[in-house]
Short mmCIF file of C-alpha atoms in Angstrom, two decimals:
data_model
loop_
_atom_site.label_atom_id
_atom_site.label_comp_id
_atom_site.label_asym_id
_atom_site.label_seq_id
_atom_site.Cartn_x
_atom_site.Cartn_y
_atom_site.Cartn_z
CA MET A 275 177.44 82.53 100.80
CA MET A 276 174.65 85.51 100.71
CA THR A 277 171.47 85.96 102.51
CA PRO A 278 168.44 86.81 101.46
CA THR A 279 168.84 90.26 103.13
CA GLN A 280 172.20 90.73 101.33
CA HIS A 281 171.04 90.91 98.16
CA MET A 282 169.86 94.67 97.02
CA GLY A 283 168.02 92.87 94.42
CA GLN A 284 165.22 91.31 96.20
CA GLN A 285 162.31 92.46 97.06
CA LEU A 286 162.11 92.31 101.08
CA LEU A 287 158.46 94.59 101.76
CA PRO A 288 155.92 94.57 101.27
CA LEU A 289 155.65 90.90 99.82
CA GLN A 290 158.70 89.33 101.61
CA PRO A 291 156.65 87.93 104.39
CA ARG A 292 157.52 87.92 108.05
CA HIS A 293 156.83 83.91 107.70
CA SER A 294 157.82 81.58 105.25
CA PRO A 295 155.80 81.87 102.13
CA CYS A 296 152.54 78.93 102.05
CA VAL A 297 150.50 77.75 99.54
CA ASP A 298 149.24 74.58 100.97
CA ASN A 299 146.41 75.76 103.08
CA LEU A 300 145.18 77.93 100.29
CA PRO A 301 142.47 75.54 99.03
CA GLY A 302 142.10 74.69 95.41
CA LEU A 303 144.48 77.42 94.83
CA ALA A 304 146.21 75.98 91.09
CA ASP A 305 147.01 72.74 92.68
CA GLU A 306 148.46 72.16 89.33
CA LEU A 307 150.76 75.15 89.67
CA SER A 308 152.08 74.62 92.81
CA LEU A 309 152.55 70.37 91.45
CA ALA A 310 154.42 72.24 88.24
CA LEU A 311 156.93 74.63 90.63
CA ARG A 312 158.04 71.46 92.64
CA GLN A 313 158.64 69.83 89.69
CA LEU A 314 160.64 72.66 88.16
CA LYS A 315 162.96 72.77 90.46
CA SER A 316 164.43 68.84 89.35
CA GLY A 317 163.87 69.54 85.65
CA ARG A 318 165.52 71.97 83.23
CA HIS A 319 162.62 73.36 81.17
CA PRO A 320 162.02 77.36 82.31
CA LEU A 321 158.63 78.29 84.10
CA CYS A 322 156.81 81.72 82.90
CA ILE A 323 153.86 82.87 85.26
CA TYR A 324 151.62 85.36 83.94
CA GLY A 325 148.53 87.31 84.38
CA GLU A 326 147.12 90.44 85.40
CA PRO A 327 148.71 92.72 87.97
CA GLY A 328 147.87 92.02 91.39
CA MET A 329 146.95 88.12 90.88
CA GLY A 330 149.81 86.70 92.79
CA LYS A 331 152.45 86.59 90.74
CA THR A 332 155.20 87.62 93.54
CA HIS A 333 153.67 85.47 96.05
CA TRP A 334 154.24 82.18 93.75
CA LEU A 335 157.99 83.31 93.17
CA LEU A 336 158.55 83.95 96.42
CA TRP A 337 157.17 80.73 97.93
CA ALA A 338 159.40 79.36 95.06
CA ALA A 339 162.45 80.71 96.51
CA PHE A 340 161.96 80.78 100.12
CA GLY A 341 159.22 78.39 100.91
CA GLU A 342 159.62 74.95 102.19
CA ASP A 343 162.91 75.87 103.92
CA ALA A 344 164.26 76.61 100.47
CA TRP A 345 166.58 79.42 99.56
CA ALA A 346 167.30 80.49 95.91
CA PRO A 347 168.29 83.84 94.57
CA TYR A 348 164.73 85.96 94.03
CA ILE A 349 165.32 89.29 92.08
CA ASP A 350 162.86 91.86 91.23
CA CYS A 351 163.48 93.37 87.62
CA ARG A 352 160.86 96.36 88.85
CA ALA A 353 163.23 97.30 91.58
CA ARG A 354 165.10 100.25 90.80
CA GLU A 355 168.20 98.87 92.49
CA THR A 356 168.35 95.86 89.77
CA THR A 357 170.84 95.71 87.38
CA PRO A 358 172.00 93.58 84.49
CA GLU A 359 174.99 92.55 86.24
CA MET A 360 173.13 91.84 88.98
CA VAL A 361 171.00 89.52 86.88
CA LEU A 362 173.81 87.76 85.25
CA ASP A 363 175.66 86.94 88.57
CA CYS A 364 173.04 84.37 88.88
CA ARG A 365 173.50 82.71 86.08
CA ALA A 366 174.97 79.83 87.47
CA ALA A 367 172.78 79.58 90.66
CA PRO A 368 171.07 75.98 90.88
CA PHE A 369 167.49 77.54 90.77
CA LEU A 370 166.63 81.30 90.43
CA CYS A 371 163.17 83.52 90.42
CA LEU A 372 163.10 86.35 88.35
CA ASP A 373 159.69 88.93 88.89
CA ASN A 374 158.16 91.34 86.61
CA VAL A 375 160.57 90.66 83.62
CA ASP A 376 157.69 92.87 81.66
CA ALA A 377 159.75 95.63 83.70
CA TRP A 378 162.55 95.11 81.35
CA ALA A 379 161.14 95.99 77.94
CA ASN A 380 163.81 97.88 76.35
CA ARG A 381 166.75 96.36 73.91
CA GLU A 382 169.48 96.72 76.14
CA LYS A 383 167.75 94.74 79.32
CA GLU A 384 166.30 92.26 76.91
CA GLU A 385 169.36 91.43 76.00
CA THR A 386 170.64 90.54 79.19
CA LEU A 387 167.27 88.54 79.69
CA PHE A 388 168.42 86.71 76.00
CA CYS A 389 172.04 85.91 77.56
CA LEU A 390 170.84 84.61 80.94
CA TYR A 391 168.54 82.34 79.08
CA ASN A 392 171.37 80.82 76.65
CA GLU A 393 173.82 79.99 79.67
CA ARG A 394 171.19 78.40 81.88
CA GLN A 395 170.16 76.64 78.89
CA GLU A 396 173.40 75.53 78.43
CA ARG A 397 173.89 74.61 81.93
CA GLY A 398 170.64 72.63 81.95
CA LEU A 399 169.61 75.03 84.89
CA PRO A 400 165.73 75.54 85.74
CA TRP A 401 164.15 79.25 86.56
CA LEU A 402 161.09 80.81 86.97
CA ILE A 403 159.98 84.40 86.09
CA SER A 404 156.55 86.35 85.77
CA CYS A 405 155.26 88.39 83.46
CA ASN A 406 152.29 90.92 83.19
CA HIS A 407 149.53 89.86 81.24
CA PRO A 408 149.03 91.66 77.92
CA PRO A 409 152.71 91.15 77.89
CA PRO A 410 154.72 94.72 76.83
CA GLN A 411 156.23 95.28 73.34
CA TRP A 412 159.33 93.16 73.24
CA ARG A 413 161.85 95.15 71.24
CA LEU A 414 164.42 92.43 70.70
CA PRO A 415 163.11 89.31 68.71
CA ASP A 416 165.63 86.72 69.85
CA TRP A 417 164.40 87.04 73.38
CA GLU A 418 160.62 87.51 72.39
CA SER A 419 161.19 83.76 70.74
CA ARG A 420 162.96 82.32 73.54
CA LEU A 421 160.55 83.52 76.08
CA ALA A 422 157.47 81.84 73.79
CA GLY A 423 159.50 78.54 74.69
CA PHE A 424 158.86 78.87 78.17
CA THR A 425 156.49 76.73 79.98
CA GLN A 426 153.43 78.66 80.35
CA TYR A 427 151.16 79.27 83.26
CA ARG A 428 148.59 81.92 83.44
CA LEU A 429 147.05 82.99 86.73
CA GLU A 430 142.95 83.44 86.88
CA HIS A 431 141.10 85.20 89.40
CA PRO A 432 140.78 83.46 92.76
CA CYS A 433 137.27 82.18 93.66
CA GLU A 434 135.29 83.11 96.53
CA GLU A 435 136.38 80.18 98.71
CA GLN A 436 140.08 80.78 97.73
CA LEU A 437 139.70 84.59 97.96
CA HIS A 438 138.84 84.04 101.61
CA ALA A 439 141.71 81.90 102.30
CA LEU A 440 143.76 84.50 100.74
CA ILE A 441 142.54 87.23 102.90
CA ALA A 442 143.35 84.75 106.12
CA VAL A 443 146.64 84.21 105.30
CA ILE A 444 147.36 87.75 104.45
CA ALA A 445 146.12 88.99 107.47
CA ARG A 446 148.30 86.31 109.58
CA ARG A 447 151.15 87.53 107.59
CA PHE A 448 151.11 90.82 109.61
CA GLY A 449 149.08 90.63 112.71
CA PRO A 450 146.47 88.91 114.49
CA ALA A 451 144.13 86.63 112.61
CA PHE A 452 140.79 87.95 110.56
CA ASP A 453 137.38 86.46 112.25
CA SER A 454 135.08 85.43 109.55
CA ALA A 455 133.05 88.71 109.60
CA LEU A 456 135.96 90.81 108.74
CA VAL A 457 137.43 88.34 105.95
CA GLY A 458 133.79 88.34 104.54
CA TYR A 459 133.67 92.31 105.05
CA LEU A 460 136.75 92.48 102.52
CA ALA A 461 135.94 89.86 100.01
CA SER A 462 132.76 91.61 99.47
CA ARG A 463 134.02 95.36 99.68
CA GLU A 464 137.63 95.83 98.66
CA THR A 465 139.67 95.23 95.73
CA ARG A 466 140.45 91.70 94.41
CA ASN A 467 144.26 93.07 93.03
CA LEU A 468 146.27 91.15 95.40
CA ARG A 469 149.13 93.87 96.24
CA GLN A 470 146.62 96.45 96.99
CA LEU A 471 144.97 94.24 98.82
CA THR A 472 148.19 93.11 100.79
CA GLU A 473 148.98 96.46 101.26
CA LEU A 474 145.79 97.65 102.54
CA ILE A 475 145.77 94.83 105.32
CA GLU A 476 149.55 95.74 106.29
CA GLY A 477 148.73 99.43 106.77
CA PHE A 478 145.57 98.10 109.09
CA GLN A 479 147.56 95.53 111.24
CA TYR A 480 150.04 98.47 111.85
CA TRP A 481 147.24 100.89 112.41
CA LEU A 482 145.41 98.20 115.06
CA TRP A 483 148.91 97.92 116.70
CA GLN A 484 149.21 101.48 117.00
CA LYS A 485 145.66 101.57 118.55
CA LYS A 486 145.78 98.63 120.66
CA ALA A 487 142.96 97.63 118.91
CA ALA A 488 141.81 94.05 118.05
CA PRO A 489 140.54 93.50 114.03
CA SER A 490 136.97 94.00 113.61
CA VAL A 491 134.52 95.16 110.96
CA GLN A 492 134.20 98.39 112.97
CA GLN A 493 137.66 98.94 113.17
CA TRP A 494 138.16 98.41 109.66
CA ARG A 495 135.72 100.98 109.10
CA LEU A 496 137.60 103.54 111.37
CA PHE A 497 140.90 102.71 109.57
CA HIS A 498 139.55 103.49 106.34
CA ARG A 499 137.92 106.76 107.62
CA ASP A 500 141.37 107.82 109.11
CA ARG A 501 142.96 106.63 105.75
CA ASN A 502 140.71 108.67 103.96
CA ALA A 503 141.08 111.91 105.64
CA ARG A 504 144.99 111.46 105.52
CA ILE A 505 144.59 111.17 101.68
CA ALA A 506 142.39 114.25 101.51
CA GLU A 507 145.03 116.47 103.39
#
């Protein structure tokens, strides 16, 4: 049986976590979506999570694929090595997570998605996809009409409480916990694009490890100073 690290199309970094993805400790963060994903695996109707870039769509798909001791094929359509053949190899998987389908907005790859939809519907198999909002200009009307039949869930920007919880979870994913002062500093001053924020925090934790330092607001400022100096070179 193939493991997650053996599948070329699976995204392992930066958002494949060191620990199992978790959503239960994020207060009030899309509770209805969490319930919908749990119910999805026992149903047959496909679900599409959509939203602006950096809203956490990949985090949800990774949780659906690997959280709570689960394992299901996770494929990132944005990854260069992902091919139509690789996607169709998963047509009979009991559950499937297909991330960033908007990256496949061309006729040939939309035909793959259309075929995948028909085969999984025929077999009664649930699957989960993500798509950016606004969606791309699809080239294949048949696929566009099938996508419209997905149950749709739109991710919104996290509120302040949710953002603080997210920053704390992301920090623990890559290193030592952040205190409340540092969490509040990041929430008030840094991007709310979760993908970019995750990359920043991962870089900071690695920088701290190199410096043998503990996380703090002062260290974050020094990290930014070093980072900006490297960018300017």
